[in-house]
Amino acid sequence: MASLLVINGPNLNLLGTRQPEVYGSATLADIETLCRETATDLRCDVSFLQSNHEGELFDAIHAARGNNDGIVLNAGAYSHTSVAIHDAILSSEVPTVEVHISNIHARESFRHKSYITPAALGMISGLGILGYALAMKALSEHLDR
Ligand code: CA2
């Protein structure tokens, strides 16, 4: 059974409390519920990590090697700044799908660049929390190939 890891980065613990016009009203707990339901449908295991600390994010990506078959990653604002997370994804060699709840290309120009995308299997942006479920499905199909 495939094991997927869903990683959320800085400030995503605040989802549902502010900026609903940008991020919707779902909370981080709602994302985890959706991912658990999706894992049941896909017959895979899923585990979760949220951290506001960059080093904890790449520690989790390193630890995924040998323990998880795929990663769903919303690195939050670190997506736009972190070469270290880019390098961690490449060094882990764990297929990773990048997710953004909002459409980063319809927002400020500083959000248009992501250091995650070149290291990722693919990227989903702007589809709300559905993006997490779609990313899990994409990873499941990728791993079945
Ligand atoms: O759209 C996304 O998922 C983002 O990764 C969310 C990040 C943002 O920096 C990226 O550009 C796009 C920010 C998450 C912060 O979420 C908050 C939610 C409620 C209140 C404050 C922040």
mmCIF file with all atom_site columns, C-alpha atoms and ligand atoms in Angstrom:
data_model
loop_
_atom_site.group_PDB
_atom_site.id
_atom_site.type_symbol
_atom_site.label_atom_id
_atom_site.label_alt_id
_atom_site.label_comp_id
_atom_site.label_asym_id
_atom_site.label_entity_id
_atom_site.label_seq_id
_atom_site.pdbx_PDB_ins_code
_atom_site.Cartn_x
_atom_site.Cartn_y
_atom_site.Cartn_z
_atom_site.occupancy
_atom_site.B_iso_or_equiv
_atom_site.pdbx_formal_charge
_atom_site.auth_seq_id
_atom_site.auth_comp_id
_atom_site.auth_asym_id
_atom_site.auth_atom_id
_atom_site.pdbx_PDB_model_num
ATOM   1   C CA  . MET A 1 1   ? 0.000   0.000  0.000   1.00 0.00 ? 1   MET A CA  1
ATOM   2   C CA  . ALA A 1 2   ? 1.445   3.380  -0.998  1.00 0.00 ? 2   ALA A CA  1
ATOM   3   C CA  . SER A 1 3   ? 2.307   5.784  1.788   1.00 0.00 ? 3   SER A CA  1
ATOM   4   C CA  . LEU A 1 4   ? 1.760   9.479  1.082   1.00 0.00 ? 4   LEU A CA  1
ATOM   5   C CA  . LEU A 1 5   ? 2.939   12.381 3.207   1.00 0.00 ? 5   LEU A CA  1
ATOM   6   C CA  . VAL A 1 6   ? 1.088   15.718 3.134   1.00 0.00 ? 6   VAL A CA  1
ATOM   7   C CA  . ILE A 1 7   ? 3.308   18.619 4.192   1.00 0.00 ? 7   ILE A CA  1
ATOM   8   C CA  . ASN A 1 8   ? 2.016   22.129 4.863   1.00 0.00 ? 8   ASN A CA  1
ATOM   9   C CA  . GLY A 1 9   ? 4.352   25.037 5.466   1.00 0.00 ? 9   GLY A CA  1
ATOM   10  C CA  . PRO A 1 10  ? 4.264   28.380 7.226   1.00 0.00 ? 10  PRO A CA  1
ATOM   11  C CA  . ASN A 1 11  ? 1.017   30.038 8.267   1.00 0.00 ? 11  ASN A CA  1
ATOM   12  C CA  . LEU A 1 12  ? -1.148  27.271 6.843   1.00 0.00 ? 12  LEU A CA  1
ATOM   13  C CA  . ASN A 1 13  ? -2.134  26.467 10.445  1.00 0.00 ? 13  ASN A CA  1
ATOM   14  C CA  . LEU A 1 14  ? -4.066  29.779 10.255  1.00 0.00 ? 14  LEU A CA  1
ATOM   15  C CA  . LEU A 1 15  ? -6.290  28.690 7.363   1.00 0.00 ? 15  LEU A CA  1
ATOM   16  C CA  . GLY A 1 16  ? -9.962  29.421 7.953   1.00 0.00 ? 16  GLY A CA  1
ATOM   17  C CA  . THR A 1 17  ? -9.245  32.228 10.406  1.00 0.00 ? 17  THR A CA  1
ATOM   18  C CA  . ARG A 1 18  ? -8.408  35.092 8.015   1.00 0.00 ? 18  ARG A CA  1
ATOM   19  C CA  . GLN A 1 19  ? -8.383  35.991 4.292   1.00 0.00 ? 19  GLN A CA  1
ATOM   20  C CA  . PRO A 1 20  ? -11.293 33.657 3.319   1.00 0.00 ? 20  PRO A CA  1
ATOM   21  C CA  . GLU A 1 21  ? -11.577 35.624 0.043   1.00 0.00 ? 21  GLU A CA  1
ATOM   22  C CA  . VAL A 1 22  ? -8.128  34.291 -0.909  1.00 0.00 ? 22  VAL A CA  1
ATOM   23  C CA  . TYR A 1 23  ? -7.969  30.883 0.761   1.00 0.00 ? 23  TYR A CA  1
ATOM   24  C CA  . GLY A 1 24  ? -11.619 29.931 1.363   1.00 0.00 ? 24  GLY A CA  1
ATOM   25  C CA  . SER A 1 25  ? -13.069 28.960 4.703   1.00 0.00 ? 25  SER A CA  1
ATOM   26  C CA  . ALA A 1 26  ? -11.586 25.472 5.098   1.00 0.00 ? 26  ALA A CA  1
ATOM   27  C CA  . THR A 1 27  ? -9.193  24.865 7.972   1.00 0.00 ? 27  THR A CA  1
ATOM   28  C CA  . LEU A 1 28  ? -6.060  22.739 8.118   1.00 0.00 ? 28  LEU A CA  1
ATOM   29  C CA  . ALA A 1 29  ? -8.164  20.112 9.931   1.00 0.00 ? 29  ALA A CA  1
ATOM   30  C CA  . ASP A 1 30  ? -10.579 20.135 6.959   1.00 0.00 ? 30  ASP A CA  1
ATOM   31  C CA  . ILE A 1 31  ? -7.650  19.500 4.598   1.00 0.00 ? 31  ILE A CA  1
ATOM   32  C CA  . GLU A 1 32  ? -6.570  16.532 6.710   1.00 0.00 ? 32  GLU A CA  1
ATOM   33  C CA  . THR A 1 33  ? -10.121 15.135 6.717   1.00 0.00 ? 33  THR A CA  1
ATOM   34  C CA  . LEU A 1 34  ? -10.298 15.469 2.910   1.00 0.00 ? 34  LEU A CA  1
ATOM   35  C CA  . CYS A 1 35  ? -6.915  13.764 2.538   1.00 0.00 ? 35  CYS A CA  1
ATOM   36  C CA  . ARG A 1 36  ? -7.919  10.905 4.864   1.00 0.00 ? 36  ARG A CA  1
ATOM   37  C CA  . GLU A 1 37  ? -11.109 10.363 2.816   1.00 0.00 ? 37  GLU A CA  1
ATOM   38  C CA  . THR A 1 38  ? -9.059  10.476 -0.397  1.00 0.00 ? 38  THR A CA  1
ATOM   39  C CA  . ALA A 1 39  ? -6.570  7.963  1.028   1.00 0.00 ? 39  ALA A CA  1
ATOM   40  C CA  . THR A 1 40  ? -9.441  5.574  1.793   1.00 0.00 ? 40  THR A CA  1
ATOM   41  C CA  . ASP A 1 41  ? -10.703 5.873  -1.815  1.00 0.00 ? 41  ASP A CA  1
ATOM   42  C CA  . LEU A 1 42  ? -7.199  5.383  -3.233  1.00 0.00 ? 42  LEU A CA  1
ATOM   43  C CA  . ARG A 1 43  ? -6.356  2.593  -0.757  1.00 0.00 ? 43  ARG A CA  1
ATOM   44  C CA  . CYS A 1 44  ? -3.218  4.306  0.446   1.00 0.00 ? 44  CYS A CA  1
ATOM   45  C CA  . ASP A 1 45  ? -1.828  5.474  3.789   1.00 0.00 ? 45  ASP A CA  1
ATOM   46  C CA  . VAL A 1 46  ? -1.519  9.173  4.526   1.00 0.00 ? 46  VAL A CA  1
ATOM   47  C CA  . SER A 1 47  ? 0.315   11.118 7.216   1.00 0.00 ? 47  SER A CA  1
ATOM   48  C CA  . PHE A 1 48  ? 0.639   14.847 7.890   1.00 0.00 ? 48  PHE A CA  1
ATOM   49  C CA  . LEU A 1 49  ? 3.105   17.482 8.942   1.00 0.00 ? 49  LEU A CA  1
ATOM   50  C CA  . GLN A 1 50  ? 2.625   21.242 9.292   1.00 0.00 ? 50  GLN A CA  1
ATOM   51  C CA  . SER A 1 51  ? 5.510   23.460 10.309  1.00 0.00 ? 51  SER A CA  1
ATOM   52  C CA  . ASN A 1 52  ? 6.300   27.159 10.374  1.00 0.00 ? 52  ASN A CA  1
ATOM   53  C CA  . HIS A 1 53  ? 10.037  26.365 10.373  1.00 0.00 ? 53  HIS A CA  1
ATOM   54  C CA  . GLU A 1 54  ? 11.927  25.881 7.126   1.00 0.00 ? 54  GLU A CA  1
ATOM   55  C CA  . GLY A 1 55  ? 14.426  23.362 8.561   1.00 0.00 ? 55  GLY A CA  1
ATOM   56  C CA  . GLU A 1 56  ? 11.617  21.156 9.864   1.00 0.00 ? 56  GLU A CA  1
ATOM   57  C CA  . LEU A 1 57  ? 10.178  21.060 6.351   1.00 0.00 ? 57  LEU A CA  1
ATOM   58  C CA  . PHE A 1 58  ? 13.366  19.802 4.758   1.00 0.00 ? 58  PHE A CA  1
ATOM   59  C CA  . ASP A 1 59  ? 13.988  17.407 7.674   1.00 0.00 ? 59  ASP A CA  1
ATOM   60  C CA  . ALA A 1 60  ? 10.549  15.894 6.904   1.00 0.00 ? 60  ALA A CA  1
ATOM   61  C CA  . ILE A 1 61  ? 11.353  15.699 3.179   1.00 0.00 ? 61  ILE A CA  1
ATOM   62  C CA  . HIS A 1 62  ? 14.682  13.948 3.941   1.00 0.00 ? 62  HIS A CA  1
ATOM   63  C CA  . ALA A 1 63  ? 12.929  11.530 6.325   1.00 0.00 ? 63  ALA A CA  1
ATOM   64  C CA  . ALA A 1 64  ? 10.371  10.669 3.635   1.00 0.00 ? 64  ALA A CA  1
ATOM   65  C CA  . ARG A 1 65  ? 13.075  8.832  1.674   1.00 0.00 ? 65  ARG A CA  1
ATOM   66  C CA  . GLY A 1 66  ? 12.523  5.150  2.452   1.00 0.00 ? 66  GLY A CA  1
ATOM   67  C CA  . ASN A 1 67  ? 9.384   5.860  4.495   1.00 0.00 ? 67  ASN A CA  1
ATOM   68  C CA  . ASN A 1 68  ? 6.957   7.467  2.039   1.00 0.00 ? 68  ASN A CA  1
ATOM   69  C CA  . ASP A 1 69  ? 6.272   6.840  -1.632  1.00 0.00 ? 69  ASP A CA  1
ATOM   70  C CA  . GLY A 1 70  ? 5.021   10.331 -2.439  1.00 0.00 ? 70  GLY A CA  1
ATOM   71  C CA  . ILE A 1 71  ? 4.743   13.824 -1.004  1.00 0.00 ? 71  ILE A CA  1
ATOM   72  C CA  . VAL A 1 72  ? 2.021   16.451 -1.387  1.00 0.00 ? 72  VAL A CA  1
ATOM   73  C CA  . LEU A 1 73  ? 3.706   19.741 -0.543  1.00 0.00 ? 73  LEU A CA  1
ATOM   74  C CA  . ASN A 1 74  ? 2.284   23.185 0.060   1.00 0.00 ? 74  ASN A CA  1
ATOM   75  C CA  . ALA A 1 75  ? 5.413   25.003 1.189   1.00 0.00 ? 75  ALA A CA  1
ATOM   76  C CA  . GLY A 1 76  ? 3.481   28.276 1.581   1.00 0.00 ? 76  GLY A CA  1
ATOM   77  C CA  . ALA A 1 77  ? 5.615   31.390 1.168   1.00 0.00 ? 77  ALA A CA  1
ATOM   78  C CA  . TYR A 1 78  ? 8.810   29.290 1.249   1.00 0.00 ? 78  TYR A CA  1
ATOM   79  C CA  . SER A 1 79  ? 7.798   28.127 -2.237  1.00 0.00 ? 79  SER A CA  1
ATOM   80  C CA  . HIS A 1 80  ? 8.871   31.541 -3.504  1.00 0.00 ? 80  HIS A CA  1
ATOM   81  C CA  . THR A 1 81  ? 12.180  31.717 -1.629  1.00 0.00 ? 81  THR A CA  1
ATOM   82  C CA  . SER A 1 82  ? 13.599  28.351 -0.657  1.00 0.00 ? 82  SER A CA  1
ATOM   83  C CA  . VAL A 1 83  ? 16.380  26.812 -2.706  1.00 0.00 ? 83  VAL A CA  1
ATOM   84  C CA  . ALA A 1 84  ? 16.928  24.546 0.332   1.00 0.00 ? 84  ALA A CA  1
ATOM   85  C CA  . ILE A 1 85  ? 13.475  22.955 -0.033  1.00 0.00 ? 85  ILE A CA  1
ATOM   86  C CA  . HIS A 1 86  ? 14.068  22.575 -3.794  1.00 0.00 ? 86  HIS A CA  1
ATOM   87  C CA  . ASP A 1 87  ? 17.336  20.756 -3.014  1.00 0.00 ? 87  ASP A CA  1
ATOM   88  C CA  . ALA A 1 88  ? 15.680  18.589 -0.326  1.00 0.00 ? 88  ALA A CA  1
ATOM   89  C CA  . ILE A 1 89  ? 13.039  17.368 -2.797  1.00 0.00 ? 89  ILE A CA  1
ATOM   90  C CA  . LEU A 1 90  ? 15.674  16.482 -5.388  1.00 0.00 ? 90  LEU A CA  1
ATOM   91  C CA  . SER A 1 91  ? 17.922  14.745 -2.852  1.00 0.00 ? 91  SER A CA  1
ATOM   92  C CA  . SER A 1 92  ? 15.057  12.727 -1.345  1.00 0.00 ? 92  SER A CA  1
ATOM   93  C CA  . GLU A 1 93  ? 14.057  11.423 -4.802  1.00 0.00 ? 93  GLU A CA  1
ATOM   94  C CA  . VAL A 1 94  ? 10.484  11.059 -3.479  1.00 0.00 ? 94  VAL A CA  1
ATOM   95  C CA  . PRO A 1 95  ? 7.932   12.093 -6.147  1.00 0.00 ? 95  PRO A CA  1
ATOM   96  C CA  . THR A 1 96  ? 6.417   15.359 -4.962  1.00 0.00 ? 96  THR A CA  1
ATOM   97  C CA  . VAL A 1 97  ? 3.345   17.245 -6.141  1.00 0.00 ? 97  VAL A CA  1
ATOM   98  C CA  . GLU A 1 98  ? 3.266   20.937 -5.273  1.00 0.00 ? 98  GLU A CA  1
ATOM   99  C CA  . VAL A 1 99  ? -0.087  22.378 -4.198  1.00 0.00 ? 99  VAL A CA  1
ATOM   100 C CA  . HIS A 1 100 ? -1.262  25.951 -3.719  1.00 0.00 ? 100 HIS A CA  1
ATOM   101 C CA  . ILE A 1 101 ? -4.782  26.705 -2.546  1.00 0.00 ? 101 ILE A CA  1
ATOM   102 C CA  . SER A 1 102 ? -4.810  30.078 -4.302  1.00 0.00 ? 102 SER A CA  1
ATOM   103 C CA  . ASN A 1 103 ? -3.821  30.758 -7.916  1.00 0.00 ? 103 ASN A CA  1
ATOM   104 C CA  . ILE A 1 104 ? -0.304  32.061 -7.352  1.00 0.00 ? 104 ILE A CA  1
ATOM   105 C CA  . HIS A 1 105 ? -0.142  33.383 -10.953 1.00 0.00 ? 105 HIS A CA  1
ATOM   106 C CA  . ALA A 1 106 ? -3.205  35.571 -10.428 1.00 0.00 ? 106 ALA A CA  1
ATOM   107 C CA  . ARG A 1 107 ? -1.628  37.238 -7.380  1.00 0.00 ? 107 ARG A CA  1
ATOM   108 C CA  . GLU A 1 108 ? 1.360   39.500 -6.668  1.00 0.00 ? 108 GLU A CA  1
ATOM   109 C CA  . SER A 1 109 ? 4.348   39.014 -9.002  1.00 0.00 ? 109 SER A CA  1
ATOM   110 C CA  . PHE A 1 110 ? 6.554   37.816 -6.118  1.00 0.00 ? 110 PHE A CA  1
ATOM   111 C CA  . ARG A 1 111 ? 4.306   34.742 -5.878  1.00 0.00 ? 111 ARG A CA  1
ATOM   112 C CA  . HIS A 1 112 ? 4.696   33.869 -9.571  1.00 0.00 ? 112 HIS A CA  1
ATOM   113 C CA  . LYS A 1 113 ? 8.068   32.168 -9.092  1.00 0.00 ? 113 LYS A CA  1
ATOM   114 C CA  . SER A 1 114 ? 8.199   28.872 -7.225  1.00 0.00 ? 114 SER A CA  1
ATOM   115 C CA  . TYR A 1 115 ? 11.472  27.122 -6.422  1.00 0.00 ? 115 TYR A CA  1
ATOM   116 C CA  . ILE A 1 116 ? 9.439   23.957 -5.783  1.00 0.00 ? 116 ILE A CA  1
ATOM   117 C CA  . THR A 1 117 ? 7.973   23.553 -9.290  1.00 0.00 ? 117 THR A CA  1
ATOM   118 C CA  . PRO A 1 118 ? 11.202  22.536 -11.117 1.00 0.00 ? 118 PRO A CA  1
ATOM   119 C CA  . ALA A 1 119 ? 11.787  19.796 -8.534  1.00 0.00 ? 119 ALA A CA  1
ATOM   120 C CA  . ALA A 1 120 ? 8.172   18.568 -8.540  1.00 0.00 ? 120 ALA A CA  1
ATOM   121 C CA  . LEU A 1 121 ? 6.330   15.960 -10.539 1.00 0.00 ? 121 LEU A CA  1
ATOM   122 C CA  . GLY A 1 122 ? 3.642   18.573 -11.104 1.00 0.00 ? 122 GLY A CA  1
ATOM   123 C CA  . MET A 1 123 ? 1.943   21.582 -9.610  1.00 0.00 ? 123 MET A CA  1
ATOM   124 C CA  . ILE A 1 124 ? -1.696  22.374 -8.812  1.00 0.00 ? 124 ILE A CA  1
ATOM   125 C CA  . SER A 1 125 ? -2.649  25.952 -8.006  1.00 0.00 ? 125 SER A CA  1
ATOM   126 C CA  . GLY A 1 126 ? -5.910  27.816 -7.557  1.00 0.00 ? 126 GLY A CA  1
ATOM   127 C CA  . LEU A 1 127 ? -8.328  24.927 -7.043  1.00 0.00 ? 127 LEU A CA  1
ATOM   128 C CA  . GLY A 1 128 ? -8.720  25.406 -3.306  1.00 0.00 ? 128 GLY A CA  1
ATOM   129 C CA  . ILE A 1 129 ? -8.279  22.453 -0.985  1.00 0.00 ? 129 ILE A CA  1
ATOM   130 C CA  . LEU A 1 130 ? -9.445  20.110 -3.785  1.00 0.00 ? 130 LEU A CA  1
ATOM   131 C CA  . GLY A 1 131 ? -5.852  20.464 -5.016  1.00 0.00 ? 131 GLY A CA  1
ATOM   132 C CA  . TYR A 1 132 ? -4.655  18.212 -2.171  1.00 0.00 ? 132 TYR A CA  1
ATOM   133 C CA  . ALA A 1 133 ? -7.025  15.405 -3.212  1.00 0.00 ? 133 ALA A CA  1
ATOM   134 C CA  . LEU A 1 134 ? -6.046  15.810 -6.885  1.00 0.00 ? 134 LEU A CA  1
ATOM   135 C CA  . ALA A 1 135 ? -2.361  15.697 -5.954  1.00 0.00 ? 135 ALA A CA  1
ATOM   136 C CA  . MET A 1 136 ? -2.888  12.456 -4.018  1.00 0.00 ? 136 MET A CA  1
ATOM   137 C CA  . LYS A 1 137 ? -4.710  10.927 -6.987  1.00 0.00 ? 137 LYS A CA  1
ATOM   138 C CA  . ALA A 1 138 ? -1.920  12.007 -9.354  1.00 0.00 ? 138 ALA A CA  1
ATOM   139 C CA  . LEU A 1 139 ? 0.720   10.471 -7.077  1.00 0.00 ? 139 LEU A CA  1
ATOM   140 C CA  . SER A 1 140 ? -1.258  7.253  -6.714  1.00 0.00 ? 140 SER A CA  1
ATOM   141 C CA  . GLU A 1 141 ? -1.526  6.890  -10.516 1.00 0.00 ? 141 GLU A CA  1
ATOM   142 C CA  . HIS A 1 142 ? 2.146   7.812  -10.968 1.00 0.00 ? 142 HIS A CA  1
ATOM   143 C CA  . LEU A 1 143 ? 3.183   5.140  -8.447  1.00 0.00 ? 143 LEU A CA  1
ATOM   144 C CA  . ASP A 1 144 ? 0.989   2.502  -10.137 1.00 0.00 ? 144 ASP A CA  1
ATOM   145 C CA  . ARG A 1 145 ? 2.718   3.037  -13.491 1.00 0.00 ? 145 ARG A CA  1
HETATM 146 O O1  . CA2 B 2 .   ? -2.112  29.459 -2.042  1.00 0.00 ? 1   CA2 B O1  1
HETATM 147 C C1  . CA2 B 2 .   ? -1.362  28.826 -1.273  1.00 0.00 ? 1   CA2 B C1  1
HETATM 148 O O2  . CA2 B 2 .   ? -1.616  27.703 -0.853  1.00 0.00 ? 1   CA2 B O2  1
HETATM 149 C C2  . CA2 B 2 .   ? -0.094  29.494 -0.742  1.00 0.00 ? 1   CA2 B C2  1
HETATM 150 O O3  . CA2 B 2 .   ? 0.935   28.499 -0.679  1.00 0.00 ? 1   CA2 B O3  1
HETATM 151 C C3  . CA2 B 2 .   ? -0.414  30.014 0.653   1.00 0.00 ? 1   CA2 B C3  1
HETATM 152 C C4  . CA2 B 2 .   ? 0.726   30.811 1.285   1.00 0.00 ? 1   CA2 B C4  1
HETATM 153 C C5  . CA2 B 2 .   ? 1.207   31.893 0.333   1.00 0.00 ? 1   CA2 B C5  1
HETATM 154 O O4  . CA2 B 2 .   ? 2.336   32.537 0.884   1.00 0.00 ? 1   CA2 B O4  1
HETATM 155 C C6  . CA2 B 2 .   ? 1.572   31.324 -1.034  1.00 0.00 ? 1   CA2 B C6  1
HETATM 156 O O5  . CA2 B 2 .   ? 1.971   32.392 -1.871  1.00 0.00 ? 1   CA2 B O5  1
HETATM 157 C C7  . CA2 B 2 .   ? 0.396   30.606 -1.652  1.00 0.00 ? 1   CA2 B C7  1
HETATM 158 C C8  . CA2 B 2 .   ? 0.278   31.513 2.573   1.00 0.00 ? 1   CA2 B C8  1
HETATM 159 C C9  . CA2 B 2 .   ? -0.522  30.705 3.510   1.00 0.00 ? 1   CA2 B C9  1
HETATM 160 C C10 . CA2 B 2 .   ? -1.014  31.632 4.596   1.00 0.00 ? 1   CA2 B C10 1
HETATM 161 O O6  . CA2 B 2 .   ? -2.329  31.307 4.894   1.00 0.00 ? 1   CA2 B O6  1
HETATM 162 C C11 . CA2 B 2 .   ? -3.018  32.135 5.710   1.00 0.00 ? 1   CA2 B C11 1
HETATM 163 C C12 . CA2 B 2 .   ? -4.307  31.790 5.932   1.00 0.00 ? 1   CA2 B C12 1
HETATM 164 C C13 . CA2 B 2 .   ? -5.092  32.570 6.758   1.00 0.00 ? 1   CA2 B C13 1
HETATM 165 C C14 . CA2 B 2 .   ? -4.550  33.704 7.364   1.00 0.00 ? 1   CA2 B C14 1
HETATM 166 C C15 . CA2 B 2 .   ? -3.255  34.051 7.125   1.00 0.00 ? 1   CA2 B C15 1
HETATM 167 C C16 . CA2 B 2 .   ? -2.463  33.253 6.299   1.00 0.00 ? 1   CA2 B C16 1
#
